[in-house]
mmCIF file of C-alpha atoms in Angstrom:
data_model
loop_
_atom_site.group_PDB
_atom_site.id
_atom_site.type_symbol
_atom_site.label_atom_id
_atom_site.label_comp_id
_atom_site.label_asym_id
_atom_site.label_seq_id
_atom_site.Cartn_x
_atom_site.Cartn_y
_atom_site.Cartn_z
ATOM 1 C CA UNK Q 1234 -33.521 15.767 53.952
ATOM 2 C CA UNK Q 1235 -35.997 15.742 51.103
ATOM 3 C CA UNK Q 1236 -36.520 17.739 47.954
ATOM 4 C CA UNK Q 1237 -38.623 17.698 44.826
ATOM 5 C CA UNK Q 1238 -38.137 14.331 43.110
ATOM 6 C CA UNK Q 1239 -35.851 14.521 40.100
ATOM 7 C CA UNK Q 1240 -36.486 12.746 36.837
ATOM 8 C CA UNK Q 1241 -36.910 8.978 37.324
ATOM 9 C CA UNK Q 1242 -34.157 7.177 35.444
ATOM 10 C CA UNK Q 1243 -31.667 4.359 35.778
ATOM 11 C CA UNK Q 1244 -28.276 5.713 36.822
ATOM 12 C CA UNK Q 1245 -25.430 3.406 35.818
ATOM 13 C CA UNK Q 1246 -22.313 3.513 37.975
ATOM 14 C CA UNK Q 1247 -19.835 1.893 35.589
ATOM 15 C CA UNK Q 1248 -16.160 1.471 36.251
ATOM 16 C CA UNK Q 1249 -12.974 -0.316 35.410
ATOM 17 C CA UNK Q 1250 -11.714 -2.776 38.001
ATOM 18 C CA UNK Q 1251 -9.972 -1.052 40.909
ATOM 19 C CA UNK Q 1252 -11.000 2.410 39.715
ATOM 20 C CA UNK Q 1253 -12.846 3.493 42.898
ATOM 21 C CA UNK Q 1254 -16.075 2.479 41.170
ATOM 22 C CA UNK Q 1255 -17.547 1.132 44.410
ATOM 23 C CA UNK Q 1256 -16.771 4.458 46.082
ATOM 24 C CA UNK Q 1257 -18.448 6.311 43.200
ATOM 25 C CA UNK Q 1258 -21.479 4.027 43.487
ATOM 26 C CA UNK Q 1259 -21.703 4.611 47.235
ATOM 27 C CA UNK Q 1260 -21.423 8.376 46.810
ATOM 28 C CA UNK Q 1261 -24.346 8.286 44.386
ATOM 29 C CA UNK Q 1262 -26.324 5.820 46.526
ATOM 30 C CA UNK Q 1263 -25.796 7.757 49.767
ATOM 31 C CA UNK Q 1264 -26.632 11.035 48.044
ATOM 32 C CA UNK Q 1265 -29.959 9.642 46.891
ATOM 33 C CA UNK Q 1266 -30.729 8.007 50.229
ATOM 34 C CA UNK Q 1267 -29.825 11.165 52.148
ATOM 35 C CA UNK Q 1268 -32.087 13.215 49.868
ATOM 36 C CA UNK Q 1269 -34.986 10.910 50.741
ATOM 37 C CA UNK Q 1270 -34.892 8.883 47.523
ATOM 38 C CA UNK Q 1271 -34.767 5.304 48.778
ATOM 39 C CA UNK Q 1272 -32.737 2.713 46.910
ATOM 40 C CA UNK Q 1273 -34.358 -0.699 47.369
ATOM 41 C CA UNK Q 1274 -32.522 -3.961 47.024
ATOM 42 C CA UNK Q 1275 -33.374 -5.174 43.529
ATOM 43 C CA UNK Q 1276 -34.787 -8.664 42.816
ATOM 44 C CA UNK Q 1277 -32.114 -11.335 42.520
ATOM 45 C CA UNK Q 1278 -33.006 -12.097 38.912
ATOM 46 C CA UNK Q 1279 -31.792 -8.583 38.069
ATOM 47 C CA UNK Q 1280 -28.673 -8.352 40.231
ATOM 48 C CA UNK Q 1281 -25.895 -10.689 41.296
ATOM 49 C CA UNK Q 1282 -26.840 -12.040 44.702
ATOM 50 C CA UNK Q 1283 -23.236 -12.383 45.910
ATOM 51 C CA UNK Q 1284 -22.802 -8.604 45.879
ATOM 52 C CA UNK Q 1285 -24.028 -6.415 48.731
ATOM 53 C CA UNK Q 1286 -24.829 -3.639 46.263
ATOM 54 C CA UNK Q 1287 -27.209 -3.534 43.309
ATOM 55 C CA UNK Q 1288 -24.666 -4.947 40.862
ATOM 56 C CA UNK Q 1289 -25.901 -5.794 37.377
ATOM 57 C CA UNK Q 1290 -24.207 -7.829 34.660
ATOM 58 C CA UNK Q 1291 -25.096 -7.795 30.967
ATOM 59 C CA UNK Q 1292 -28.601 -6.340 30.596
ATOM 60 C CA UNK Q 1293 -30.972 -7.749 28.006
ATOM 61 C CA UNK Q 1294 -34.038 -5.871 26.734
ATOM 62 C CA UNK Q 1295 -36.475 -7.322 29.288
ATOM 63 C CA UNK Q 1296 -34.104 -6.557 32.180
ATOM 64 C CA UNK Q 1297 -33.638 -2.962 31.039
ATOM 65 C CA UNK Q 1298 -37.408 -2.561 30.777
ATOM 66 C CA UNK Q 1299 -37.819 -3.854 34.318
ATOM 67 C CA UNK Q 1300 -35.157 -1.514 35.688
ATOM 68 C CA UNK Q 1301 -36.883 1.420 33.982
ATOM 69 C CA UNK Q 1302 -40.227 0.310 35.410
ATOM 70 C CA UNK Q 1303 -38.754 0.205 38.918
ATOM 71 C CA UNK Q 1304 -37.273 3.690 38.518
ATOM 72 C CA UNK Q 1305 -40.617 4.970 37.231
ATOM 73 C CA UNK Q 1306 -42.439 3.433 40.206
ATOM 74 C CA UNK Q 1307 -39.943 5.022 42.599
ATOM 75 C CA UNK Q 1308 -40.310 8.363 40.860
ATOM 76 C CA UNK Q 1309 -36.607 9.154 41.151
ATOM 77 C CA UNK Q 1310 -33.199 7.837 39.986
ATOM 78 C CA UNK Q 1311 -32.282 4.232 40.656
ATOM 79 C CA UNK Q 1312 -28.518 3.708 40.825
ATOM 80 C CA UNK Q 1313 -26.970 0.378 39.812
ATOM 81 C CA UNK Q 1314 -23.326 -0.687 39.582
ATOM 82 C CA UNK Q 1315 -21.725 -2.551 36.676
ATOM 83 C CA UNK Q 1316 -18.359 -3.503 35.199
ATOM 84 C CA UNK Q 1317 -19.498 -4.820 31.820
ATOM 85 C CA UNK Q 1318 -19.968 -3.165 28.438
ATOM 86 C CA UNK Q 1319 -23.304 -1.473 27.712
ATOM 87 C CA UNK Q 1320 -25.729 -3.756 25.919
ATOM 88 C CA UNK Q 1321 -27.834 -2.419 23.020
ATOM 89 C CA UNK Q 1322 -30.708 -2.062 25.497
ATOM 90 C CA UNK Q 1323 -28.556 0.057 27.827
ATOM 91 C CA UNK Q 1324 -27.294 2.165 24.936
ATOM 92 C CA UNK Q 1325 -30.853 2.782 23.725
ATOM 93 C CA UNK Q 1326 -31.995 3.791 27.223
ATOM 94 C CA UNK Q 1327 -29.144 6.277 27.603
ATOM 95 C CA UNK Q 1328 -29.575 7.746 24.132
ATOM 96 C CA UNK Q 1329 -33.313 8.160 24.728
ATOM 97 C CA UNK Q 1330 -32.745 9.999 28.031
ATOM 98 C CA UNK Q 1331 -34.190 7.227 30.196
ATOM 99 C CA UNK Q 1332 -30.799 6.487 31.717
ATOM 100 C CA UNK Q 1333 -27.445 8.137 32.299
ATOM 101 C CA UNK Q 1334 -24.496 7.489 34.528
ATOM 102 C CA UNK Q 1335 -20.879 7.844 35.562
ATOM 103 C CA UNK Q 1336 -17.701 6.244 34.242
ATOM 104 C CA UNK Q 1337 -14.897 5.466 36.706
ATOM 105 C CA UNK Q 1338 -11.455 4.998 35.210
ATOM 106 C CA UNK Q 1339 -7.866 4.688 36.373
ATOM 107 C CA UNK Q 1340 -4.300 4.475 35.140
ATOM 108 C CA UNK Q 1341 -3.809 0.862 33.934
ATOM 109 C CA UNK Q 1342 -0.465 0.665 35.740
ATOM 110 C CA UNK Q 1343 -2.179 1.339 39.057
ATOM 111 C CA UNK Q 1344 -5.027 -1.006 38.133
ATOM 112 C CA UNK Q 1345 -2.554 -3.841 37.573
ATOM 113 C CA UNK Q 1346 -0.819 -3.318 40.922
ATOM 114 C CA UNK Q 1347 -4.150 -3.250 42.743
ATOM 115 C CA UNK Q 1348 -5.257 -6.414 40.944
ATOM 116 C CA UNK Q 1349 -2.082 -8.163 42.168
ATOM 117 C CA UNK Q 1350 -2.831 -7.090 45.752
ATOM 118 C CA UNK Q 1351 -6.328 -8.523 45.415
ATOM 119 C CA UNK Q 1352 -4.825 -11.716 44.013
ATOM 120 C CA UNK Q 1353 -2.690 -12.185 47.120
ATOM 121 C CA UNK Q 1354 -5.701 -11.750 49.395
ATOM 122 C CA UNK Q 1355 -7.871 -14.046 47.279
ATOM 123 C CA UNK Q 1356 -5.357 -16.900 47.436
ATOM 124 C CA UNK Q 1357 -4.940 -16.504 51.191
ATOM 125 C CA UNK Q 1358 -8.712 -16.662 51.685
ATOM 126 C CA UNK Q 1359 -9.348 -19.411 49.152
ATOM 127 C CA UNK Q 1360 -11.384 -17.159 46.866
ATOM 128 C CA UNK Q 1361 -11.486 -17.754 43.132
ATOM 129 C CA UNK Q 1362 -11.994 -14.190 41.884
ATOM 130 C CA UNK Q 1363 -8.643 -12.450 41.261
ATOM 131 C CA UNK Q 1364 -6.679 -15.506 42.414
ATOM 132 C CA UNK Q 1365 -5.205 -15.872 38.913
ATOM 133 C CA UNK Q 1366 -3.205 -12.647 39.205
ATOM 134 C CA UNK Q 1367 0.342 -13.493 40.354
ATOM 135 C CA UNK Q 1368 2.540 -11.290 38.156
ATOM 136 C CA UNK Q 1369 1.988 -8.127 36.124
ATOM 137 C CA UNK Q 1370 1.645 -9.957 32.769
ATOM 138 C CA UNK Q 1371 -1.264 -11.925 34.259
ATOM 139 C CA UNK Q 1372 -3.347 -8.734 34.393
ATOM 140 C CA UNK Q 1373 -2.918 -7.667 30.775
ATOM 141 C CA UNK Q 1374 -5.718 -9.613 29.108
ATOM 142 C CA UNK Q 1375 -8.263 -8.505 31.710
ATOM 143 C CA UNK Q 1376 -7.259 -4.862 31.339
ATOM 144 C CA UNK Q 1377 -7.367 -5.092 27.532
ATOM 145 C CA UNK Q 1378 -10.893 -6.500 27.608
ATOM 146 C CA UNK Q 1379 -12.067 -3.839 30.046
ATOM 147 C CA UNK Q 1380 -10.701 -1.033 27.907
ATOM 148 C CA UNK Q 1381 -12.782 -2.261 24.994
ATOM 149 C CA UNK Q 1382 -15.807 -2.086 27.311
ATOM 150 C CA UNK Q 1383 -14.803 1.383 28.502
ATOM 151 C CA UNK Q 1384 -14.590 2.643 24.928
ATOM 152 C CA UNK Q 1385 -18.240 1.672 24.407
ATOM 153 C CA UNK Q 1386 -19.374 3.605 27.491
ATOM 154 C CA UNK Q 1387 -17.380 6.677 26.482
ATOM 155 C CA UNK Q 1388 -19.260 6.873 23.196
ATOM 156 C CA UNK Q 1389 -22.570 7.391 24.987
ATOM 157 C CA UNK Q 1390 -24.116 10.810 25.694
ATOM 158 C CA UNK Q 1391 -24.895 12.269 29.120
ATOM 159 C CA UNK Q 1392 -22.218 10.307 30.997
ATOM 160 C CA UNK Q 1393 -19.675 11.903 33.344
ATOM 161 C CA UNK Q 1394 -16.112 10.641 33.774
ATOM 162 C CA UNK Q 1395 -14.704 10.092 37.263
ATOM 163 C CA UNK Q 1396 -10.924 9.578 37.333
ATOM 164 C CA UNK Q 1397 -9.657 7.565 40.294
ATOM 165 C CA UNK Q 1398 -7.462 10.369 41.614
ATOM 166 C CA UNK Q 1399 -10.437 12.713 41.976
ATOM 167 C CA UNK Q 1400 -12.915 10.150 43.323
ATOM 168 C CA UNK Q 1401 -10.549 8.630 45.881
ATOM 169 C CA UNK Q 1402 -8.940 11.826 47.112
ATOM 170 C CA UNK Q 1403 -11.646 14.450 46.592
ATOM 171 C CA UNK Q 1404 -14.938 12.682 47.388
ATOM 172 C CA UNK Q 1405 -16.636 15.981 48.245
ATOM 173 C CA UNK Q 1406 -16.116 17.257 44.715
ATOM 174 C CA UNK Q 1407 -17.144 13.912 43.262
ATOM 175 C CA UNK Q 1408 -20.312 13.791 45.360
ATOM 176 C CA UNK Q 1409 -21.211 17.288 44.183
ATOM 177 C CA UNK Q 1410 -20.741 16.269 40.539
ATOM 178 C CA UNK Q 1411 -22.875 13.154 40.990
ATOM 179 C CA UNK Q 1412 -25.645 15.057 42.744
ATOM 180 C CA UNK Q 1413 -25.762 17.662 39.990
ATOM 181 C CA UNK Q 1414 -25.765 14.961 37.305
ATOM 182 C CA UNK Q 1415 -28.607 13.056 38.977
ATOM 183 C CA UNK Q 1416 -30.587 16.262 39.450
ATOM 184 C CA UNK Q 1417 -30.741 16.196 43.240
ATOM 185 C CA UNK Q 1418 -29.810 18.619 46.003
ATOM 186 C CA UNK Q 1419 -27.544 17.557 48.829
ATOM 187 C CA UNK Q 1420 -24.612 18.229 51.110
ATOM 188 C CA UNK Q 1421 -21.474 16.800 49.427
ATOM 189 C CA UNK Q 1422 -19.379 17.198 52.567
ATOM 190 C CA UNK Q 1423 -21.888 15.195 54.595
ATOM 191 C CA UNK Q 1424 -21.924 12.430 51.983
ATOM 192 C CA UNK Q 1425 -18.122 12.326 51.883
ATOM 193 C CA UNK Q 1426 -18.015 11.942 55.670
ATOM 194 C CA UNK Q 1427 -20.515 9.107 55.530
ATOM 195 C CA UNK Q 1428 -18.732 7.248 52.778
ATOM 196 C CA UNK Q 1429 -15.448 7.422 54.709
ATOM 197 C CA UNK Q 1430 -16.856 4.592 56.827
ATOM 198 C CA UNK Q 1431 -14.890 1.505 55.731
ATOM 199 C CA UNK Q 1432 -18.074 -0.540 55.390
ATOM 200 C CA UNK Q 1433 -18.844 1.437 52.250
ATOM 201 C CA UNK Q 1434 -15.544 1.228 50.370
ATOM 202 C CA UNK Q 1435 -12.982 -1.316 49.193
ATOM 203 C CA UNK Q 1436 -9.637 0.457 49.267
ATOM 204 C CA UNK Q 1437 -6.551 -1.714 48.841
ATOM 205 C CA UNK Q 1438 -3.880 0.853 49.630
ATOM 206 C CA UNK Q 1439 -5.600 4.016 48.422
ATOM 207 C CA UNK Q 1440 -2.374 5.598 47.195
ATOM 208 C CA UNK Q 1441 -1.928 8.243 44.513
ATOM 209 C CA UNK Q 1442 -0.224 7.069 41.313
ATOM 210 C CA UNK Q 1443 1.329 4.109 43.094
ATOM 211 C CA UNK Q 1444 3.044 2.827 39.947
ATOM 212 C CA UNK Q 1445 5.595 5.610 40.319
ATOM 213 C CA UNK Q 1446 6.908 3.943 43.462
ATOM 214 C CA UNK Q 1447 5.943 0.265 43.084
ATOM 215 C CA UNK Q 1448 6.529 -0.534 39.412
ATOM 216 C CA UNK Q 1449 9.919 -0.909 37.799
ATOM 217 C CA UNK Q 1450 10.832 1.562 35.037
ATOM 218 C CA UNK Q 1451 10.835 -1.331 32.554
ATOM 219 C CA UNK Q 1452 7.357 -2.546 33.530
ATOM 220 C CA UNK Q 1453 5.998 0.989 33.596
ATOM 221 C CA UNK Q 1454 7.392 1.644 30.118
ATOM 222 C CA UNK Q 1455 5.830 -1.572 28.770
ATOM 223 C CA UNK Q 1456 2.394 -0.683 30.164
ATOM 224 C CA UNK Q 1457 2.709 2.873 28.911
ATOM 225 C CA UNK Q 1458 3.577 1.686 25.404
ATOM 226 C CA UNK Q 1459 0.505 -0.546 25.229
ATOM 227 C CA UNK Q 1460 -1.980 1.729 26.972
ATOM 228 C CA UNK Q 1461 -0.826 5.164 25.789
ATOM 229 C CA UNK Q 1462 -4.321 6.195 24.553
ATOM 230 C CA UNK Q 1463 -5.933 5.531 27.957
ATOM 231 C CA UNK Q 1464 -3.150 7.278 29.858
ATOM 232 C CA UNK Q 1465 -3.516 10.286 27.554
ATOM 233 C CA UNK Q 1466 -7.294 10.252 28.039
ATOM 234 C CA UNK Q 1467 -6.845 10.229 31.821
ATOM 235 C CA UNK Q 1468 -4.624 13.303 31.636
ATOM 236 C CA UNK Q 1469 -7.332 15.040 29.614
ATOM 237 C CA UNK Q 1470 -10.094 13.983 32.015
ATOM 238 C CA UNK Q 1471 -8.181 15.145 35.059
ATOM 239 C CA UNK Q 1472 -7.791 18.583 33.484
ATOM 240 C CA UNK Q 1473 -11.363 18.838 32.184
ATOM 241 C CA UNK Q 1474 -13.746 21.139 34.106
ATOM 242 C CA UNK Q 1475 -16.393 19.356 36.144
ATOM 243 C CA UNK Q 1476 -19.123 20.463 33.758
ATOM 244 C CA UNK Q 1477 -17.351 19.008 30.735
ATOM 245 C CA UNK Q 1478 -16.492 15.550 29.461
ATOM 246 C CA UNK Q 1479 -13.921 14.552 26.857
ATOM 247 C CA UNK Q 1480 -15.447 12.693 23.947
ATOM 248 C CA UNK Q 1481 -14.017 9.582 22.373
ATOM 249 C CA UNK Q 1482 -14.311 9.445 18.565
ATOM 250 C CA UNK Q 1483 -16.422 6.560 17.340
ATOM 251 C CA UNK Q 1484 -13.407 4.834 15.804
ATOM 252 C CA UNK Q 1485 -10.990 5.417 18.668
ATOM 253 C CA UNK Q 1486 -9.500 2.681 20.824
ATOM 254 C CA UNK Q 1487 -7.949 2.976 24.253
ATOM 255 C CA UNK Q 1488 -5.022 0.662 23.552
ATOM 256 C CA UNK Q 1489 -2.724 -0.068 20.639
#
């Protein structure tokens, strides 16, 4: 399938850990590829080589310029995945209309449980990443830091929010939103079928609101008390029409 090339820009697929951000990235990536807009593997000085996707860390001015140059040469959106806060260069690119993107987020109680699952697997396989997560309190500092990063992304214009529950369990709808946001035509149902291939996603259990069944009332209450603003934001996002996005006031924080 091919169609008239949309505006060339860098499309950031940002997400909290365990928020279906890889699934969101793959939905965007497959949508572009299926529409005939190839997504080349980026040079290793721009992305982290250990990742199979175009994963970028903190982006300095020169790196942002190079990403924009690559998108311009392609003549269509270039999608990249990230978990870090937007640098000044990224913020400038988004505010100037040279970049935009999606924001994947999830209930922190479910994030913590998924991080513990990953910790078990990491220790069994001798991997360092996530191996430090043994008990729920071990996840708190990482979640706190990520929420500060999330707050910075939510302040930016022309970003869409993708709650875990919608991305994981309604990929057709999510693919349609991403395609519209990137300015491309496509078949969301076809993309959802493609992305169902396990080689594209990293589901742990893929369960809805798992904290309701796997977290004690005491632990759930403690997480809720600390992360009330994020949980409230998620409720708003999940009830916001697809063409809207809740805004975070400049001074707001997502945790107490």
